[in-house]
Amino acid sequence: MREMYPEIEPHETGLLDVGDGQQIYYEVSGNPDGKPAVYLHGGPGGASSAGQRRVFDPARYRIVLFDQRGCGRSLPHASAPEADLSTNTTWHLVADIEALRSHLGVDAWLVCGGSWGSALGLAYAQKHPDRVTELVLRGIFTLRRSELDWFYEGGAANVYPDLWEGYVAPVPEDQRGRLVEAYSRLLNDPDPAVHVPAATAWARWESSTITLLPDEDLIGHFTEDAFAVAFARIENHYFMNDGWFTDGQLIADAARLKDIPGVIIQGRYDMCTPARTAWDLHRAWPEADLQIIPTAGHAFTEPGILDAIVVATDRFAR
């Protein structure tokens, strides 16, 4: 078993103006002269965390984390009543990664990400393959219609019927045929008495199912009001727009990655992003090393998942 690296603090932090009235929070830790690596958090609408630094050897990596538009410590925050998500799209985020790379004077870097971070990592690497030295991706998610239907429209209810009742509870019964659309109306209602309970139900469903065993601390974090509202609004916004991809685009374009060394890490019992997507990606990108972890669910912190990420980043540090 490979342990995470010890806790470290960033030696540089800032807010980078990326246009459209948006400022993204970023931080740099580890060795200032080390191999550059950027970690892409999940959601969309999650945030960076101190633990994400710890999958990289701080003696060998220059470690970059950032919060994507509208979430974490980036400004403005999507929980605000006046939040405008019109300039928060996959391709805006891809451009933000490039802006951050240029700002930090990085020529090319290792890209690591999980869940939505895997989709964003694939989109970035397919658009800018010359800027990516390696890819380490976990819990593969590509926003195909089949993936969204599985987790947000009823497929996963077959595994979690008890938790599913809480997810659908805010939605009027006559609107439950298209839940993502129904949630869009609830989450964009200006009344906090409407959008806060809806966001909490959305965030509780996701945080209750991404670990193999329940993690009450994780659920508590996800269901804090400001986090839940930003998280649910941004996720739902992306899902309403299919991530600004054609269906299956990230897998169809995986041949663009053939010259990029990669590791795909997938929990066998991932109920949020089932292993089918990781398998399909590997079939389209056979040069990557696929590792299916036999006793893990979806989350970054799942036993076996974390170990595999650290082993991969250690390998690429050399």
mmCIF file of C-alpha atoms in Angstrom:
data_model
loop_
_atom_site.group_PDB
_atom_site.id
_atom_site.type_symbol
_atom_site.label_atom_id
_atom_site.label_comp_id
_atom_site.label_asym_id
_atom_site.label_seq_id
_atom_site.Cartn_x
_atom_site.Cartn_y
_atom_site.Cartn_z
ATOM 1 C CA MET A 1 0.000 0.000 0.000
ATOM 2 C CA ARG A 2 1.321 3.443 -0.947
ATOM 3 C CA GLU A 3 0.678 6.215 1.581
ATOM 4 C CA MET A 4 -0.157 9.815 0.725
ATOM 5 C CA TYR A 5 2.644 12.316 1.116
ATOM 6 C CA PRO A 6 2.710 14.448 4.317
ATOM 7 C CA GLU A 7 0.597 17.580 4.561
ATOM 8 C CA ILE A 8 2.155 20.665 3.012
ATOM 9 C CA GLU A 9 1.134 24.290 2.621
ATOM 10 C CA PRO A 10 1.244 26.298 -0.620
ATOM 11 C CA HIS A 11 4.103 28.743 -1.094
ATOM 12 C CA GLU A 12 2.114 30.786 -3.630
ATOM 13 C CA THR A 13 -1.596 31.613 -3.850
ATOM 14 C CA GLY A 14 -3.555 34.052 -5.957
ATOM 15 C CA LEU A 15 -6.644 35.007 -7.882
ATOM 16 C CA LEU A 16 -6.144 34.981 -11.649
ATOM 17 C CA ASP A 17 -8.423 37.191 -13.749
ATOM 18 C CA VAL A 18 -9.556 34.995 -16.650
ATOM 19 C CA GLY A 19 -12.067 37.426 -18.156
ATOM 20 C CA ASP A 20 -15.872 37.460 -18.152
ATOM 21 C CA GLY A 21 -15.740 38.969 -14.658
ATOM 22 C CA GLN A 22 -14.255 35.709 -13.336
ATOM 23 C CA GLN A 23 -11.286 35.232 -11.016
ATOM 24 C CA ILE A 24 -9.999 31.730 -10.332
ATOM 25 C CA TYR A 25 -8.212 30.858 -7.109
ATOM 26 C CA TYR A 26 -4.955 28.958 -7.572
ATOM 27 C CA GLU A 27 -2.144 27.726 -5.388
ATOM 28 C CA VAL A 28 1.338 26.291 -5.913
ATOM 29 C CA SER A 29 3.138 23.967 -3.509
ATOM 30 C CA GLY A 30 6.023 21.504 -3.501
ATOM 31 C CA ASN A 31 9.327 22.074 -5.279
ATOM 32 C CA PRO A 32 9.369 25.363 -7.258
ATOM 33 C CA ASP A 33 11.843 23.735 -9.655
ATOM 34 C CA GLY A 34 10.066 20.390 -9.795
ATOM 35 C CA LYS A 35 8.061 18.682 -12.541
ATOM 36 C CA PRO A 36 4.849 20.712 -13.065
ATOM 37 C CA ALA A 37 1.553 18.978 -12.294
ATOM 38 C CA VAL A 38 -1.992 20.313 -12.150
ATOM 39 C CA TYR A 39 -4.880 18.662 -10.306
ATOM 40 C CA LEU A 40 -8.421 19.073 -11.692
ATOM 41 C CA HIS A 41 -11.134 18.745 -9.056
ATOM 42 C CA GLY A 42 -14.518 17.137 -9.580
ATOM 43 C CA GLY A 43 -18.102 18.259 -9.804
ATOM 44 C CA PRO A 44 -18.220 20.377 -11.869
ATOM 45 C CA GLY A 45 -18.717 22.730 -8.974
ATOM 46 C CA GLY A 46 -16.561 21.041 -6.334
ATOM 47 C CA ALA A 47 -13.326 22.605 -5.105
ATOM 48 C CA SER A 48 -9.655 21.918 -4.590
ATOM 49 C CA SER A 49 -8.589 20.467 -1.236
ATOM 50 C CA ALA A 50 -5.419 20.077 0.785
ATOM 51 C CA GLY A 51 -5.485 16.311 0.282
ATOM 52 C CA GLN A 52 -5.074 16.721 -3.467
ATOM 53 C CA ARG A 53 -1.568 18.110 -2.920
ATOM 54 C CA ARG A 54 -0.641 14.911 -1.128
ATOM 55 C CA VAL A 55 -0.804 12.598 -4.153
ATOM 56 C CA PHE A 56 2.396 14.217 -5.458
ATOM 57 C CA ASP A 57 5.918 13.907 -4.064
ATOM 58 C CA PRO A 58 6.590 17.511 -2.930
ATOM 59 C CA ALA A 59 10.328 17.057 -3.435
ATOM 60 C CA ARG A 60 9.874 16.215 -7.116
ATOM 61 C CA TYR A 61 6.717 18.071 -8.213
ATOM 62 C CA ARG A 62 5.660 21.680 -8.592
ATOM 63 C CA ILE A 63 2.031 21.112 -7.565
ATOM 64 C CA VAL A 64 -0.729 23.369 -8.916
ATOM 65 C CA LEU A 65 -4.322 23.306 -7.668
ATOM 66 C CA PHE A 66 -7.107 25.668 -8.657
ATOM 67 C CA ASP A 67 -10.834 26.165 -8.110
ATOM 68 C CA GLN A 68 -12.861 26.185 -11.314
ATOM 69 C CA ARG A 69 -15.200 29.058 -12.164
ATOM 70 C CA GLY A 70 -17.947 29.744 -9.657
ATOM 71 C CA CYS A 71 -16.833 27.398 -6.872
ATOM 72 C CA GLY A 72 -14.358 26.997 -4.028
ATOM 73 C CA ARG A 73 -12.477 30.242 -3.483
ATOM 74 C CA SER A 74 -12.988 31.509 -7.024
ATOM 75 C CA LEU A 75 -15.090 34.631 -7.591
ATOM 76 C CA PRO A 76 -17.950 35.267 -8.039
ATOM 77 C CA HIS A 77 -19.379 32.220 -6.259
ATOM 78 C CA ALA A 78 -22.285 30.375 -7.861
ATOM 79 C CA SER A 79 -24.217 30.326 -4.578
ATOM 80 C CA ALA A 80 -24.795 34.091 -4.885
ATOM 81 C CA PRO A 81 -28.359 35.131 -5.766
ATOM 82 C CA GLU A 82 -27.141 36.986 -8.860
ATOM 83 C CA ALA A 83 -24.914 34.134 -10.080
ATOM 84 C CA ASP A 84 -24.609 34.030 -13.877
ATOM 85 C CA LEU A 85 -23.356 30.753 -15.346
ATOM 86 C CA SER A 86 -23.528 31.799 -18.997
ATOM 87 C CA THR A 87 -19.711 31.975 -19.231
ATOM 88 C CA ASN A 88 -19.141 28.815 -17.204
ATOM 89 C CA THR A 89 -18.691 26.029 -19.777
ATOM 90 C CA THR A 90 -16.221 23.223 -20.401
ATOM 91 C CA TRP A 91 -14.414 25.271 -23.016
ATOM 92 C CA HIS A 92 -14.146 28.297 -20.738
ATOM 93 C CA LEU A 93 -12.515 25.995 -18.164
ATOM 94 C CA VAL A 94 -10.130 24.569 -20.765
ATOM 95 C CA ALA A 95 -9.129 28.136 -21.643
ATOM 96 C CA ASP A 96 -8.694 28.901 -17.923
ATOM 97 C CA ILE A 97 -6.251 25.992 -17.557
ATOM 98 C CA GLU A 98 -4.240 27.393 -20.450
ATOM 99 C CA ALA A 99 -4.324 30.883 -18.927
ATOM 100 C CA LEU A 100 -3.074 29.500 -15.607
ATOM 101 C CA ARG A 101 -0.332 27.475 -17.324
ATOM 102 C CA SER A 102 0.865 30.587 -19.154
ATOM 103 C CA HIS A 103 0.632 32.728 -16.001
ATOM 104 C CA LEU A 104 2.841 30.280 -14.108
ATOM 105 C CA GLY A 105 5.368 29.969 -16.942
ATOM 106 C CA VAL A 106 4.777 26.233 -17.386
ATOM 107 C CA ASP A 107 5.571 24.750 -20.810
ATOM 108 C CA ALA A 108 3.746 21.431 -20.248
ATOM 109 C CA TRP A 109 2.511 19.543 -17.219
ATOM 110 C CA LEU A 110 1.166 16.296 -15.852
ATOM 111 C CA VAL A 111 -2.637 16.502 -15.605
ATOM 112 C CA CYS A 112 -4.370 14.580 -12.820
ATOM 113 C CA GLY A 113 -8.107 14.557 -12.170
ATOM 114 C CA GLY A 114 -11.048 12.468 -11.115
ATOM 115 C CA SER A 115 -14.757 12.238 -11.847
ATOM 116 C CA TRP A 116 -15.627 15.524 -13.633
ATOM 117 C CA GLY A 117 -11.901 16.240 -13.398
ATOM 118 C CA SER A 118 -11.319 13.259 -15.690
ATOM 119 C CA ALA A 119 -13.710 14.721 -18.286
ATOM 120 C CA LEU A 120 -12.045 18.124 -18.061
ATOM 121 C CA GLY A 121 -8.613 16.494 -18.255
ATOM 122 C CA LEU A 122 -9.617 14.594 -21.392
ATOM 123 C CA ALA A 123 -11.100 17.726 -22.984
ATOM 124 C CA TYR A 124 -7.964 19.748 -22.195
ATOM 125 C CA ALA A 125 -5.549 17.058 -23.386
ATOM 126 C CA GLN A 126 -7.487 16.491 -26.613
ATOM 127 C CA LYS A 127 -7.415 20.224 -27.381
ATOM 128 C CA HIS A 128 -3.841 20.861 -26.180
ATOM 129 C CA PRO A 129 -1.952 17.536 -26.381
ATOM 130 C CA ASP A 130 1.385 19.334 -26.652
ATOM 131 C CA ARG A 131 0.827 20.837 -23.195
ATOM 132 C CA VAL A 132 0.241 17.498 -21.420
ATOM 133 C CA THR A 133 3.178 15.289 -20.416
ATOM 134 C CA GLU A 134 1.047 12.557 -18.770
ATOM 135 C CA LEU A 135 -2.547 11.936 -17.718
ATOM 136 C CA VAL A 136 -3.606 10.311 -14.436
ATOM 137 C CA LEU A 137 -7.398 9.965 -14.421
ATOM 138 C CA ARG A 138 -9.728 8.421 -11.847
ATOM 139 C CA GLY A 139 -13.461 7.565 -11.793
ATOM 140 C CA ILE A 140 -13.984 8.189 -15.498
ATOM 141 C CA PHE A 141 -16.892 10.437 -16.449
ATOM 142 C CA THR A 142 -17.531 11.751 -19.968
ATOM 143 C CA LEU A 143 -21.100 13.151 -19.697
ATOM 144 C CA ARG A 144 -22.573 10.742 -22.236
ATOM 145 C CA ARG A 145 -26.338 10.649 -22.084
ATOM 146 C CA SER A 146 -26.212 7.059 -20.809
ATOM 147 C CA GLU A 147 -23.967 8.136 -17.912
ATOM 148 C CA LEU A 148 -26.218 11.044 -16.908
ATOM 149 C CA ASP A 149 -29.345 8.893 -17.159
ATOM 150 C CA TRP A 150 -27.787 6.198 -14.967
ATOM 151 C CA PHE A 151 -26.999 8.439 -12.006
ATOM 152 C CA TYR A 152 -29.447 11.341 -12.263
ATOM 153 C CA GLU A 153 -32.526 9.894 -13.969
ATOM 154 C CA GLY A 154 -33.060 6.587 -12.192
ATOM 155 C CA GLY A 155 -30.590 3.840 -13.059
ATOM 156 C CA ALA A 156 -28.725 4.009 -9.757
ATOM 157 C CA ALA A 157 -32.045 3.958 -7.895
ATOM 158 C CA ASN A 158 -31.928 0.195 -8.390
ATOM 159 C CA VAL A 159 -28.935 0.097 -6.039
ATOM 160 C CA TYR A 160 -29.956 2.926 -3.665
ATOM 161 C CA PRO A 161 -33.790 2.987 -3.565
ATOM 162 C CA ASP A 162 -33.767 4.450 -0.046
ATOM 163 C CA LEU A 163 -31.421 7.331 -0.926
ATOM 164 C CA TRP A 164 -33.230 7.900 -4.231
ATOM 165 C CA GLU A 165 -36.396 8.864 -2.347
ATOM 166 C CA GLY A 166 -34.508 11.796 -0.823
ATOM 167 C CA TYR A 167 -33.174 12.850 -4.228
ATOM 168 C CA VAL A 168 -36.588 12.996 -5.891
ATOM 169 C CA ALA A 169 -38.394 14.436 -2.851
ATOM 170 C CA PRO A 170 -38.129 18.141 -3.865
ATOM 171 C CA VAL A 171 -39.447 17.426 -7.373
ATOM 172 C CA PRO A 172 -43.226 17.454 -7.946
ATOM 173 C CA GLU A 173 -44.399 13.972 -8.876
ATOM 174 C CA ASP A 174 -45.626 15.058 -12.307
ATOM 175 C CA GLN A 175 -42.117 16.345 -13.186
ATOM 176 C CA ARG A 176 -40.117 13.252 -12.265
ATOM 177 C CA GLY A 177 -39.887 11.953 -15.817
ATOM 178 C CA ARG A 178 -37.036 14.385 -16.566
ATOM 179 C CA LEU A 179 -35.297 15.023 -13.265
ATOM 180 C CA VAL A 180 -32.325 17.056 -14.485
ATOM 181 C CA GLU A 181 -34.714 19.502 -16.171
ATOM 182 C CA ALA A 182 -36.939 19.647 -13.091
ATOM 183 C CA TYR A 183 -33.930 20.366 -10.901
ATOM 184 C CA SER A 184 -32.850 23.140 -13.262
ATOM 185 C CA ARG A 185 -36.093 24.953 -12.527
ATOM 186 C CA LEU A 186 -35.737 24.431 -8.767
ATOM 187 C CA LEU A 187 -32.070 25.421 -8.547
ATOM 188 C CA ASN A 188 -32.604 28.593 -10.571
ATOM 189 C CA ASP A 189 -35.636 29.685 -8.571
ATOM 190 C CA PRO A 190 -34.631 32.955 -6.846
ATOM 191 C CA ASP A 191 -36.347 31.920 -3.598
ATOM 192 C CA PRO A 192 -33.880 30.330 -1.134
ATOM 193 C CA ALA A 193 -36.795 28.360 0.304
ATOM 194 C CA VAL A 194 -36.899 26.572 -3.069
ATOM 195 C CA HIS A 195 -33.314 26.386 -4.298
ATOM 196 C CA VAL A 196 -31.548 25.587 -1.014
ATOM 197 C CA PRO A 197 -33.536 22.406 -0.187
ATOM 198 C CA ALA A 198 -33.237 21.301 -3.819
ATOM 199 C CA ALA A 199 -29.470 21.850 -3.794
ATOM 200 C CA THR A 200 -29.147 20.002 -0.494
ATOM 201 C CA ALA A 201 -31.074 17.009 -1.835
ATOM 202 C CA TRP A 202 -28.941 16.941 -4.990
ATOM 203 C CA ALA A 203 -25.686 17.180 -3.017
ATOM 204 C CA ARG A 204 -26.807 14.616 -0.437
ATOM 205 C CA TRP A 205 -27.627 12.084 -3.163
ATOM 206 C CA GLU A 206 -24.192 12.434 -4.714
ATOM 207 C CA SER A 207 -22.164 12.524 -1.497
ATOM 208 C CA SER A 208 -24.037 9.530 -0.066
ATOM 209 C CA THR A 209 -23.273 7.318 -3.054
ATOM 210 C CA ILE A 210 -19.708 8.161 -4.117
ATOM 211 C CA THR A 211 -18.108 6.090 -1.333
ATOM 212 C CA LEU A 212 -18.508 2.361 -0.933
ATOM 213 C CA LEU A 213 -19.415 2.900 2.732
ATOM 214 C CA PRO A 214 -21.188 6.046 4.008
ATOM 215 C CA ASP A 215 -18.913 8.945 4.979
ATOM 216 C CA GLU A 216 -20.865 11.290 7.242
ATOM 217 C CA ASP A 217 -18.150 13.959 7.260
ATOM 218 C CA LEU A 218 -18.179 14.059 3.452
ATOM 219 C CA ILE A 219 -21.972 14.249 3.368
ATOM 220 C CA GLY A 220 -21.907 17.064 5.929
ATOM 221 C CA HIS A 221 -19.442 19.048 3.813
ATOM 222 C CA PHE A 222 -21.439 18.586 0.606
ATOM 223 C CA THR A 223 -24.727 19.614 2.219
ATOM 224 C CA GLU A 224 -23.500 22.876 3.768
ATOM 225 C CA ASP A 225 -25.742 25.505 2.145
ATOM 226 C CA ALA A 226 -23.261 27.606 0.125
ATOM 227 C CA PHE A 227 -21.303 24.583 -1.111
ATOM 228 C CA ALA A 228 -24.463 22.651 -2.010
ATOM 229 C CA VAL A 229 -26.043 25.530 -3.947
ATOM 230 C CA ALA A 230 -22.916 26.250 -6.023
ATOM 231 C CA PHE A 231 -22.211 22.553 -6.554
ATOM 232 C CA ALA A 232 -25.743 21.629 -7.607
ATOM 233 C CA ARG A 233 -26.253 24.706 -9.797
ATOM 234 C CA ILE A 234 -22.990 24.233 -11.688
ATOM 235 C CA GLU A 235 -23.408 20.468 -12.116
ATOM 236 C CA ASN A 236 -26.966 20.824 -13.300
ATOM 237 C CA HIS A 237 -25.980 23.626 -15.700
ATOM 238 C CA TYR A 238 -23.348 21.375 -17.261
ATOM 239 C CA PHE A 239 -25.686 18.397 -17.478
ATOM 240 C CA MET A 240 -28.462 20.463 -19.061
ATOM 241 C CA ASN A 241 -25.941 21.286 -21.791
ATOM 242 C CA ASP A 242 -24.374 17.791 -22.071
ATOM 243 C CA GLY A 243 -21.055 19.346 -21.084
ATOM 244 C CA TRP A 244 -20.961 21.173 -24.452
ATOM 245 C CA PHE A 245 -19.910 17.856 -26.026
ATOM 246 C CA THR A 246 -21.515 15.782 -28.726
ATOM 247 C CA ASP A 247 -22.596 12.475 -27.198
ATOM 248 C CA GLY A 248 -19.528 10.276 -26.818
ATOM 249 C CA GLN A 249 -17.118 12.982 -27.999
ATOM 250 C CA LEU A 250 -14.403 12.453 -25.384
ATOM 251 C CA ILE A 251 -14.179 8.741 -26.151
ATOM 252 C CA ALA A 252 -14.482 9.218 -29.918
ATOM 253 C CA ASP A 253 -11.552 11.657 -29.837
ATOM 254 C CA ALA A 254 -9.369 9.554 -27.515
ATOM 255 C CA ALA A 255 -7.012 8.676 -30.405
ATOM 256 C CA ARG A 256 -5.603 12.193 -29.964
ATOM 257 C CA LEU A 257 -4.079 10.944 -26.698
ATOM 258 C CA LYS A 258 -2.059 8.078 -28.162
ATOM 259 C CA ASP A 259 1.291 9.783 -27.596
ATOM 260 C CA ILE A 260 0.488 10.833 -24.003
ATOM 261 C CA PRO A 261 1.406 8.287 -21.292
ATOM 262 C CA GLY A 262 -1.686 7.654 -19.182
ATOM 263 C CA VAL A 263 -3.140 5.751 -16.243
ATOM 264 C CA ILE A 264 -6.892 5.132 -15.874
ATOM 265 C CA ILE A 265 -7.940 4.241 -12.301
ATOM 266 C CA GLN A 266 -11.446 2.928 -11.715
ATOM 267 C CA GLY A 267 -13.306 1.502 -8.725
ATOM 268 C CA ARG A 268 -15.115 -1.746 -9.539
ATOM 269 C CA TYR A 269 -18.086 -0.693 -7.376
ATOM 270 C CA ASP A 270 -18.262 2.917 -8.529
ATOM 271 C CA MET A 271 -22.005 3.654 -8.574
ATOM 272 C CA CYS A 272 -21.594 7.284 -9.666
ATOM 273 C CA THR A 273 -19.509 6.668 -12.786
ATOM 274 C CA PRO A 274 -19.659 2.910 -13.432
ATOM 275 C CA ALA A 275 -16.693 1.050 -14.891
ATOM 276 C CA ARG A 276 -18.240 0.800 -18.372
ATOM 277 C CA THR A 277 -17.015 4.302 -19.209
ATOM 278 C CA ALA A 278 -13.450 3.599 -18.076
ATOM 279 C CA TRP A 279 -13.538 0.410 -20.141
ATOM 280 C CA ASP A 280 -14.811 2.246 -23.220
ATOM 281 C CA LEU A 281 -12.129 4.899 -22.820
ATOM 282 C CA HIS A 282 -9.424 2.245 -22.534
ATOM 283 C CA ARG A 283 -10.670 0.529 -25.677
ATOM 284 C CA ALA A 284 -10.382 3.857 -27.504
ATOM 285 C CA TRP A 285 -7.041 4.696 -25.845
ATOM 286 C CA PRO A 286 -5.302 1.315 -25.473
ATOM 287 C CA GLU A 287 -1.923 2.915 -24.812
ATOM 288 C CA ALA A 288 -3.146 3.930 -21.326
ATOM 289 C CA ASP A 289 -2.769 1.604 -18.343
ATOM 290 C CA LEU A 290 -6.224 0.648 -17.003
ATOM 291 C CA GLN A 291 -6.386 -0.313 -13.324
ATOM 292 C CA ILE A 292 -9.715 -1.529 -11.938
ATOM 293 C CA ILE A 293 -9.600 -1.441 -8.139
ATOM 294 C CA PRO A 294 -11.608 -4.473 -6.923
ATOM 295 C CA THR A 295 -12.942 -3.128 -3.594
ATOM 296 C CA ALA A 296 -13.459 0.590 -4.267
ATOM 297 C CA GLY A 297 -16.284 2.955 -5.077
ATOM 298 C CA HIS A 298 -15.961 6.345 -6.748
ATOM 299 C CA ALA A 299 -14.327 8.825 -4.387
ATOM 300 C CA PHE A 300 -10.748 10.057 -4.428
ATOM 301 C CA THR A 301 -10.342 8.795 -0.850
ATOM 302 C CA GLU A 302 -11.469 5.210 -1.502
ATOM 303 C CA PRO A 303 -8.963 2.531 -0.391
ATOM 304 C CA GLY A 304 -6.968 1.410 -3.381
ATOM 305 C CA ILE A 305 -7.880 4.456 -5.490
ATOM 306 C CA LEU A 306 -5.621 6.780 -3.532
ATOM 307 C CA ASP A 307 -2.805 4.230 -3.552
ATOM 308 C CA ALA A 308 -3.013 3.842 -7.325
ATOM 309 C CA ILE A 309 -2.919 7.611 -7.907
ATOM 310 C CA VAL A 310 0.218 8.022 -5.776
ATOM 311 C CA VAL A 311 1.922 5.063 -7.463
ATOM 312 C CA ALA A 312 1.145 6.636 -10.864
ATOM 313 C CA THR A 313 2.472 10.077 -9.955
ATOM 314 C CA ASP A 314 5.597 8.497 -8.435
ATOM 315 C CA ARG A 315 6.133 6.584 -11.666
ATOM 316 C CA PHE A 316 5.810 9.691 -13.813
ATOM 317 C CA ALA A 317 8.035 11.761 -11.503
ATOM 318 C CA ARG A 318 10.889 9.599 -12.720
#
